[in-house]
CSV table of C-alpha atoms in Angstrom, one decimal:
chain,number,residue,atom,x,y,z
A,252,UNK,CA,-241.4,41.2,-95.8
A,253,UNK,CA,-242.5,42.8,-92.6
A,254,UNK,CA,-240.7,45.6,-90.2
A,255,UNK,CA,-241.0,42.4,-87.9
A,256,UNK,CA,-239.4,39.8,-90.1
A,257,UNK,CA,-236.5,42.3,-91.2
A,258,UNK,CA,-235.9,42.7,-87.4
A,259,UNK,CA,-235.1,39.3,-86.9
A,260,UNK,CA,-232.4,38.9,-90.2
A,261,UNK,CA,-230.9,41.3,-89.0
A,262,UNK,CA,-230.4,40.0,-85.4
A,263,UNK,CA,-229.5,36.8,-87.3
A,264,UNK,CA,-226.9,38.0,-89.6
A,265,UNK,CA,-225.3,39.5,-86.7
A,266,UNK,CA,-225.6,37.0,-84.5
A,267,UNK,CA,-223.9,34.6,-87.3
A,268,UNK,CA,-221.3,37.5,-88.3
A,269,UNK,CA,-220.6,37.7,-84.7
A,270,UNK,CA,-220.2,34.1,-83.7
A,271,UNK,CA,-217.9,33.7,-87.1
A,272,UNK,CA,-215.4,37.0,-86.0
A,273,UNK,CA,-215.4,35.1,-82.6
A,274,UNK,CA,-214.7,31.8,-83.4
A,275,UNK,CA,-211.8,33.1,-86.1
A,276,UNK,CA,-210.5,35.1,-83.2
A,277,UNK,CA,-210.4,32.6,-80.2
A,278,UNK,CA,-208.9,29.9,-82.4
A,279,UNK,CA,-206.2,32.6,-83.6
A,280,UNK,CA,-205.5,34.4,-80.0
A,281,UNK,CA,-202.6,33.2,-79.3
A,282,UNK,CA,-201.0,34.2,-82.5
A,283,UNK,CA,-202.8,38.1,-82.6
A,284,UNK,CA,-201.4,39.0,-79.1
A,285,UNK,CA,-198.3,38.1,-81.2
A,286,UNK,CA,-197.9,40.3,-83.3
A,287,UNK,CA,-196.1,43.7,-82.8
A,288,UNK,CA,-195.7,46.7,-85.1
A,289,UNK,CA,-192.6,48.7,-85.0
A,290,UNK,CA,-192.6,52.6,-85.4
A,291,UNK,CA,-192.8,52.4,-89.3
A,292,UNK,CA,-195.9,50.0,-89.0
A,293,UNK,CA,-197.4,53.0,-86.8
A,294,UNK,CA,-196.6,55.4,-89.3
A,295,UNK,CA,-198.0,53.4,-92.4
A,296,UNK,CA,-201.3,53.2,-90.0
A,297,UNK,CA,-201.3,57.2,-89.7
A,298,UNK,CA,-200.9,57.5,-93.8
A,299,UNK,CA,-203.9,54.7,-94.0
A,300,UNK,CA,-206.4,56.7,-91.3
A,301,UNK,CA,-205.4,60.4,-93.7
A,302,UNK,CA,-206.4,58.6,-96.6
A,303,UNK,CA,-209.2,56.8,-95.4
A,304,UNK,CA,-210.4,60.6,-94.3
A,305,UNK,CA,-209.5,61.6,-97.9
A,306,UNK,CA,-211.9,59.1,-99.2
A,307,UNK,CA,-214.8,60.8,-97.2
A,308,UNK,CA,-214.1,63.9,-97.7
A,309,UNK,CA,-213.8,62.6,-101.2
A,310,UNK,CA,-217.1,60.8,-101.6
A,311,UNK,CA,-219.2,64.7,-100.0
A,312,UNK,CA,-217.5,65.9,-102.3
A,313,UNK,CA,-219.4,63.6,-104.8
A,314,UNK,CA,-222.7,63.7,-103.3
A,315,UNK,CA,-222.6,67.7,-104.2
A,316,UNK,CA,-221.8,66.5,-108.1
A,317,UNK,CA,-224.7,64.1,-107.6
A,318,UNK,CA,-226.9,67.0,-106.2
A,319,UNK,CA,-225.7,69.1,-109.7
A,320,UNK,CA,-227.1,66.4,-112.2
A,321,UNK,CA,-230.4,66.7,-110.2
A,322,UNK,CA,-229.4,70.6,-111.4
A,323,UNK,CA,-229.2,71.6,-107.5
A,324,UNK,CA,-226.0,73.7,-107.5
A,325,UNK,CA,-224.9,74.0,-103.9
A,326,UNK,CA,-221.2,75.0,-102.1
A,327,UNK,CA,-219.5,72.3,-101.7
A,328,UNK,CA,-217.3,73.0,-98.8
A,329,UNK,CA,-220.4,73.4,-96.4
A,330,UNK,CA,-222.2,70.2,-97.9
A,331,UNK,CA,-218.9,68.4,-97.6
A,332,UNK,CA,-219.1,69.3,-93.8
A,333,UNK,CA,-222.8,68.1,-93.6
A,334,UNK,CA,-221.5,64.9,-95.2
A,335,UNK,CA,-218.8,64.5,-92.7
A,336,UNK,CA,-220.8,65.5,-89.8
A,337,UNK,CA,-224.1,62.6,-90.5
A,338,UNK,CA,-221.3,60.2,-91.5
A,339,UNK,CA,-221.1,58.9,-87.9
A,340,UNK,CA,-225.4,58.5,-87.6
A,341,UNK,CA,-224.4,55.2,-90.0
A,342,UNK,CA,-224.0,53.3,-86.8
A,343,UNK,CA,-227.2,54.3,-85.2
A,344,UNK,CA,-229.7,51.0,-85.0
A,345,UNK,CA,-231.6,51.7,-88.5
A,346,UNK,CA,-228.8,52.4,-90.5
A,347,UNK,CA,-231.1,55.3,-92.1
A,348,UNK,CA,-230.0,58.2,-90.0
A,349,UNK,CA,-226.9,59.7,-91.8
A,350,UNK,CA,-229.1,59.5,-94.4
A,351,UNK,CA,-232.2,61.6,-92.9
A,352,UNK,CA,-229.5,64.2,-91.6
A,353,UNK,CA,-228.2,64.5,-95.3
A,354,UNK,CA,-231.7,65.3,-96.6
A,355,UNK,CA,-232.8,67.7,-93.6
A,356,UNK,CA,-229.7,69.8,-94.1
A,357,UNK,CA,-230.0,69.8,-98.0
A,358,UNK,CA,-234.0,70.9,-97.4
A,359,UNK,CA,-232.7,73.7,-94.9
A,360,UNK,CA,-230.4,74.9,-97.7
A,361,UNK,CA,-233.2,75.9,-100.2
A,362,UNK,CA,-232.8,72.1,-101.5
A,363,UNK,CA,-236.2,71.1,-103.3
A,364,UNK,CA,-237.4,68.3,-101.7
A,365,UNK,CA,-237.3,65.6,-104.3
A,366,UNK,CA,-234.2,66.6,-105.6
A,367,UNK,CA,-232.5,66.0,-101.7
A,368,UNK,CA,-234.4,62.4,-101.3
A,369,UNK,CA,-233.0,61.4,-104.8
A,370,UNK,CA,-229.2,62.5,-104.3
A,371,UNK,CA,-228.9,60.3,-100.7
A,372,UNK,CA,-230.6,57.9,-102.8
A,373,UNK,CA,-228.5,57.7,-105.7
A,374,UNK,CA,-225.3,58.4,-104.1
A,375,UNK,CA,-225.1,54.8,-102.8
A,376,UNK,CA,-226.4,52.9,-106.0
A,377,UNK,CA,-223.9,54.5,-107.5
A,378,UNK,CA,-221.2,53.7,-104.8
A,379,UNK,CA,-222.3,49.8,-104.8
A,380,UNK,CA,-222.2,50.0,-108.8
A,381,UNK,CA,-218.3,51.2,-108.1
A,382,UNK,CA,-218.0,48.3,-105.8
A,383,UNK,CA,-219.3,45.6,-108.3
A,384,UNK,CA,-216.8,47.0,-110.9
A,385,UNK,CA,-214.1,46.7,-108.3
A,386,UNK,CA,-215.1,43.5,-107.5
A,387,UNK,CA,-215.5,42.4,-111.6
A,388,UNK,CA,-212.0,43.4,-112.0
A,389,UNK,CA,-209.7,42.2,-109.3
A,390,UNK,CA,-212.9,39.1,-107.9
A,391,UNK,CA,-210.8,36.7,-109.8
A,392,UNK,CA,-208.0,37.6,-108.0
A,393,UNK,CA,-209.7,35.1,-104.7
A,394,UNK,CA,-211.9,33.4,-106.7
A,395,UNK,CA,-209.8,31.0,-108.7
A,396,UNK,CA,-206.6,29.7,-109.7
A,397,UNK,CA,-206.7,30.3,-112.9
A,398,UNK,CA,-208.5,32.9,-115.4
A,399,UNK,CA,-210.1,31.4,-117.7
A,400,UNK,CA,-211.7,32.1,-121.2
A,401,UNK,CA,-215.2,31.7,-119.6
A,402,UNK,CA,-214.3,33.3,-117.1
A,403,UNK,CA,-212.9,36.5,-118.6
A,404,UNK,CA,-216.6,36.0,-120.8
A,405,UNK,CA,-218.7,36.5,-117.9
A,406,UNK,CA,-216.5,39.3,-116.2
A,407,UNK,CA,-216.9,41.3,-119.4
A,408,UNK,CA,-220.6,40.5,-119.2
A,409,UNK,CA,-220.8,41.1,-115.6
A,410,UNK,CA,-219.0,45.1,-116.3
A,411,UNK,CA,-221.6,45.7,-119.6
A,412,UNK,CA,-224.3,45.0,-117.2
A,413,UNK,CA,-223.3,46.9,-114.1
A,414,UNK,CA,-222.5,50.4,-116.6
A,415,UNK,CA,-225.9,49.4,-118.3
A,416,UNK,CA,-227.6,49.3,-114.4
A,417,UNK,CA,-226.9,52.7,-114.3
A,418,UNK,CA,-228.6,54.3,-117.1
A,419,UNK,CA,-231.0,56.5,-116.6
A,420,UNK,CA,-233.4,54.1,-118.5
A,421,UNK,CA,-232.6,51.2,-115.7
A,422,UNK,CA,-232.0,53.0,-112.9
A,423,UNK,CA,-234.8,55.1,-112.8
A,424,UNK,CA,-237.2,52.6,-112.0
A,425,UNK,CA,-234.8,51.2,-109.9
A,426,UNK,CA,-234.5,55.0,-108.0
A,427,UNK,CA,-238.1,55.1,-107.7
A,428,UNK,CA,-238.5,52.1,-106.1
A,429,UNK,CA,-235.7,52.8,-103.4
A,430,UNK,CA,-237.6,56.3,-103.5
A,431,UNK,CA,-240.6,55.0,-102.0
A,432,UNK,CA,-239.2,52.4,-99.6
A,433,UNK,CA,-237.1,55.4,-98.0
A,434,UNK,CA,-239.9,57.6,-98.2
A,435,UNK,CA,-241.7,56.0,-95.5
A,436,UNK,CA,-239.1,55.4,-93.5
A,437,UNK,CA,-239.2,58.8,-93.6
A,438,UNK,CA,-242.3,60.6,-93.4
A,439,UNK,CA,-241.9,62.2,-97.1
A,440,UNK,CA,-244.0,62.7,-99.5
A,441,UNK,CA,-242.7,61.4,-102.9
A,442,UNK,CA,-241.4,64.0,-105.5
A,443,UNK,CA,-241.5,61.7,-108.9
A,444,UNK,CA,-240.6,65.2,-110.7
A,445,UNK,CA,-236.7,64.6,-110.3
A,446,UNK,CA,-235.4,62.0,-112.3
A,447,UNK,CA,-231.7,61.3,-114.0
A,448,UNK,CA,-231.8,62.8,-117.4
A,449,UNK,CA,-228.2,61.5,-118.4
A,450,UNK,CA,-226.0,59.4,-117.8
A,451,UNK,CA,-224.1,59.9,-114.2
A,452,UNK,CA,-220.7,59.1,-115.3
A,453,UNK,CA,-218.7,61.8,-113.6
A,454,UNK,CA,-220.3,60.2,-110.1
A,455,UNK,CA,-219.8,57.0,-111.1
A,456,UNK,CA,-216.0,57.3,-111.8
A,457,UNK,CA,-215.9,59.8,-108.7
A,458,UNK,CA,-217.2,57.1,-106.7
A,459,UNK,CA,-215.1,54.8,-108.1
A,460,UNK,CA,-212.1,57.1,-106.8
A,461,UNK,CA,-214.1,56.8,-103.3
A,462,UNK,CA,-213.3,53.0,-103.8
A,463,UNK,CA,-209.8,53.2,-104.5
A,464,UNK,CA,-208.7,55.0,-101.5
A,465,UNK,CA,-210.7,53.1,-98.9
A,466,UNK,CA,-209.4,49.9,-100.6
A,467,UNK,CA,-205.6,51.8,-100.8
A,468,UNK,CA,-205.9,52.6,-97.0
A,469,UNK,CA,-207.2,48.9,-96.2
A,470,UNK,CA,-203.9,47.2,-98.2
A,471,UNK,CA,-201.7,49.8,-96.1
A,472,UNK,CA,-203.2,48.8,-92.9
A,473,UNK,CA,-202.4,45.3,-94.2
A,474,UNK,CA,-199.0,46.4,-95.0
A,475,UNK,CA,-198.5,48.3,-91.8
A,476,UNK,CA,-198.8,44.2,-90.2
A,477,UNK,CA,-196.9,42.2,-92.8
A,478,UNK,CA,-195.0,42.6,-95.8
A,479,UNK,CA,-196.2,42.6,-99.4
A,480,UNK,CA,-195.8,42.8,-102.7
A,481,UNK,CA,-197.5,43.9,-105.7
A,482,UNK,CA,-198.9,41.0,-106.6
A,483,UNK,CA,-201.1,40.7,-103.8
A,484,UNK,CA,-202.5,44.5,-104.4
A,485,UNK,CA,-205.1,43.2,-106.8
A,486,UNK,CA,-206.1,40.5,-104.3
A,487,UNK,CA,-206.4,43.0,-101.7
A,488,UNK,CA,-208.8,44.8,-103.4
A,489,UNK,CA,-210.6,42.6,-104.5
A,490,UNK,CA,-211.4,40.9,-101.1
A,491,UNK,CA,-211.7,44.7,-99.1
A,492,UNK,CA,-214.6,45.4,-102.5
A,493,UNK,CA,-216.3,42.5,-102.2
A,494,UNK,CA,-216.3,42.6,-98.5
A,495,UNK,CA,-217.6,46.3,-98.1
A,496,UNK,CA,-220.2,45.3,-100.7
A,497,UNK,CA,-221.6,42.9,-98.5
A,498,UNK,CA,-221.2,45.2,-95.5
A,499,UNK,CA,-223.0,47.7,-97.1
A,500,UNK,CA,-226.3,46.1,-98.6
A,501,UNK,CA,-226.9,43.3,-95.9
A,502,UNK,CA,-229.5,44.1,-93.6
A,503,UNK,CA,-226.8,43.1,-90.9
A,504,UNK,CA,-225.5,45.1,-88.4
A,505,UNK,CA,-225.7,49.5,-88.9
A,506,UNK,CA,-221.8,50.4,-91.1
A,507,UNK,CA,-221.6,46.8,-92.6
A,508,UNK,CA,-220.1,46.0,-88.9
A,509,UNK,CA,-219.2,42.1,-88.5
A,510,UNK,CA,-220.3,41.4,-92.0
A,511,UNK,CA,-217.5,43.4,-93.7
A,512,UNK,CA,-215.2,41.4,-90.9
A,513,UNK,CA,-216.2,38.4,-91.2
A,514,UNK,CA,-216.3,38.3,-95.1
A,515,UNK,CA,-212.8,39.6,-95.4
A,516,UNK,CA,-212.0,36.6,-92.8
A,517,UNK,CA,-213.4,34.6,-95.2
A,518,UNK,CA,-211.4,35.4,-98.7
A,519,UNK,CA,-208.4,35.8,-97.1
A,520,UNK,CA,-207.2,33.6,-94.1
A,521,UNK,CA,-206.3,31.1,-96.9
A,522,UNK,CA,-203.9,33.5,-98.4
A,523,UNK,CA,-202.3,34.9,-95.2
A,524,UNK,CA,-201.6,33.7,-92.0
A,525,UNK,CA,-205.0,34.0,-90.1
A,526,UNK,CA,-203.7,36.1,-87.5
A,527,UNK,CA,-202.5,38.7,-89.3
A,528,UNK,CA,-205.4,38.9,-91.6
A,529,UNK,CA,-207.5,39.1,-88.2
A,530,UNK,CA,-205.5,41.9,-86.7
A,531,UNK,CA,-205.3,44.0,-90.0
A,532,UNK,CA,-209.0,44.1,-90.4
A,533,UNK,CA,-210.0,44.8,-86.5
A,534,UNK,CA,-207.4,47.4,-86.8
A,535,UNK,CA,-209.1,48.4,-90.1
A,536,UNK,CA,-212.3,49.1,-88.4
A,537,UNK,CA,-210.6,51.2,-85.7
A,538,UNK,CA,-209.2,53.0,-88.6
A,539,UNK,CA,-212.8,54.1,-90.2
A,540,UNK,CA,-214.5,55.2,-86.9
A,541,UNK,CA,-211.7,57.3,-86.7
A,542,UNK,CA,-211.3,58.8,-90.0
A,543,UNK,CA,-214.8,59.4,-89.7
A,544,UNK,CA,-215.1,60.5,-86.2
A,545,UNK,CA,-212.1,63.2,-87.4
A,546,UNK,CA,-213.9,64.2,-90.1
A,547,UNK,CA,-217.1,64.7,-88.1
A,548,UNK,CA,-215.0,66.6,-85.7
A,549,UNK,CA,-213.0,69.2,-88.0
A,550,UNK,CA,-216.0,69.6,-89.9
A,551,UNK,CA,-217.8,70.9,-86.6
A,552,UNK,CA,-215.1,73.2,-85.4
A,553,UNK,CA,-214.6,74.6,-88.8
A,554,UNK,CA,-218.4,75.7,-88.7
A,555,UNK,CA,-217.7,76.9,-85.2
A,556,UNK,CA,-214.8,79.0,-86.2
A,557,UNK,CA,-216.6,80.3,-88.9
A,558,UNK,CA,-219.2,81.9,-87.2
């Protein structure tokens, strides 16, 4: 596929992400200006943007775990900071920068090389692996009715093939490809040399935890709009993993914006009223750029204070 060809799908999945937010919101205005949230509903928002920060803070703290299986032991408080800082460069056109920041700063901290281009590389296989368990888990929970026997078949099939993806035997190859594609992008020279040796579970499950909270501060954001109750936890998650899968591996816009939108539209305007669902996940997004743009922003007058 050419640089000229991807340029296009991804003008065209935004475009069609776009027009689909739009359309949900103009059919749904009237009903969105609606809605009002009292002081505890601002107060369940605050809890969801701390733990949505938790989460990031969370997943630097992971890449540095992912850095010591590629037996690159670095401080984690300033690498956590470096993670916080490029998390923002997501939403740069390219969606490659936070990335290229991540590797620059791990090569200006005595980083090899290879070892750098392979953490930023692995850290999201391993966070879309997390995802796909998510969604394997709680995906019946807005895909059908009813579980059944078949179906509980292929989830358990679906899970033995996502934990066997990860082995170092499958993913790998699959590394080295990414390797390679990135590589160019960047202007590196490929480093073969560093290569998984065991199995990554203690990222995995890490990321997993990354997961949990973004998914836990997505259902309070819900909350914070309309009431719930347990029972619609799993569906929740479900929808907010399968949604910020999408976001995150289409070539759409840079941060998964309008696809992660519009797909949560999707799964669950039929189980909520549409205008709440609407308003929870703009609010959502607000939520993220600002986690993130607090993280960034501690994170830099920590390293000012420090000095």
């Amino acid at each position: 596929m050419t640089i000229k060809l991807k340029k296009i799908l991804r003008w065209v999945i935004l475009g069609a992400t776009l027009v689909f937010v739009g359309n949900a919101l103009k059919n749904h205005w009237l009903e969105v200006t609606a809605i009002r949230i009292d002081e505890a509903g601002w107060s369940i928002l605050a809890i969801a943007t701390g733990i949505t920060l938790l989460a990031h803070i969370w997943a630097g703290w992971i890449w540095t775990w992912v850095l010591q299986e590629l037996k690159q032991p670095v401080p984690s408080i300033k690498f956590i900071q470096v993670y916080l800082k490029t998390n923002l460069a997501k939403y740069l056109p390219g969606n490659v920068w936070h990335h290229y920041g991540r590797i620059v700063a791990a090569k200006n901290a005595n980083v090899a090389p290879g070892a750098a281009t392979l953490s930023v590389l692995l850290e999201p296989l391993l966070m879309a692996a997390a995802a796909l368990i998510f969604v394997v888990l709680f995906g019946n929970q807005f895909a059908a009715n009813n579980t059944t026997l078949t179906l509980q078949g292929l989830k358990i099939l679906s899970l033995v093939i996502i934990l066997c993806a990860v082995h170092p035997r499958f993913l790998n190859p699959v590394i080295g490809l990414f390797y390679k594609l990135k590589a160019k992008k960047s202007s590196t020279q490929p480093t073969p040399n560093f290569r998984i040796r065991r199995y990554p579970l203690r990222p995995l499950l890490g990321e997993m935890g990354f997961l949990g909270l973004r998914g836990m501060g997505f259902v309070l954001t819900v909350f914070a709009i309309m009431p719930l109750n347990l029972s619609h936890i799993p569906l929740l998650l479900g929808a907010f993993s399968f949604a910020w899968l999408l976001g995150f591996v289409v070539p759409g816009a840079p941060g998964g914006l309008g696809v992660f939108e519009a797909t949560a539209i999707a799964l669950l305007q039929h189980r909520f009223p549409s205008a709440a669902v609407i308003s929870a996940i703009a609010l959502y997004r607000l939520i993220s750029i600002l986690a993130e743009t607090i993280g960034a922003g501690l994170s830099y007058f920590d390293e000012r204070l420090a000095k």
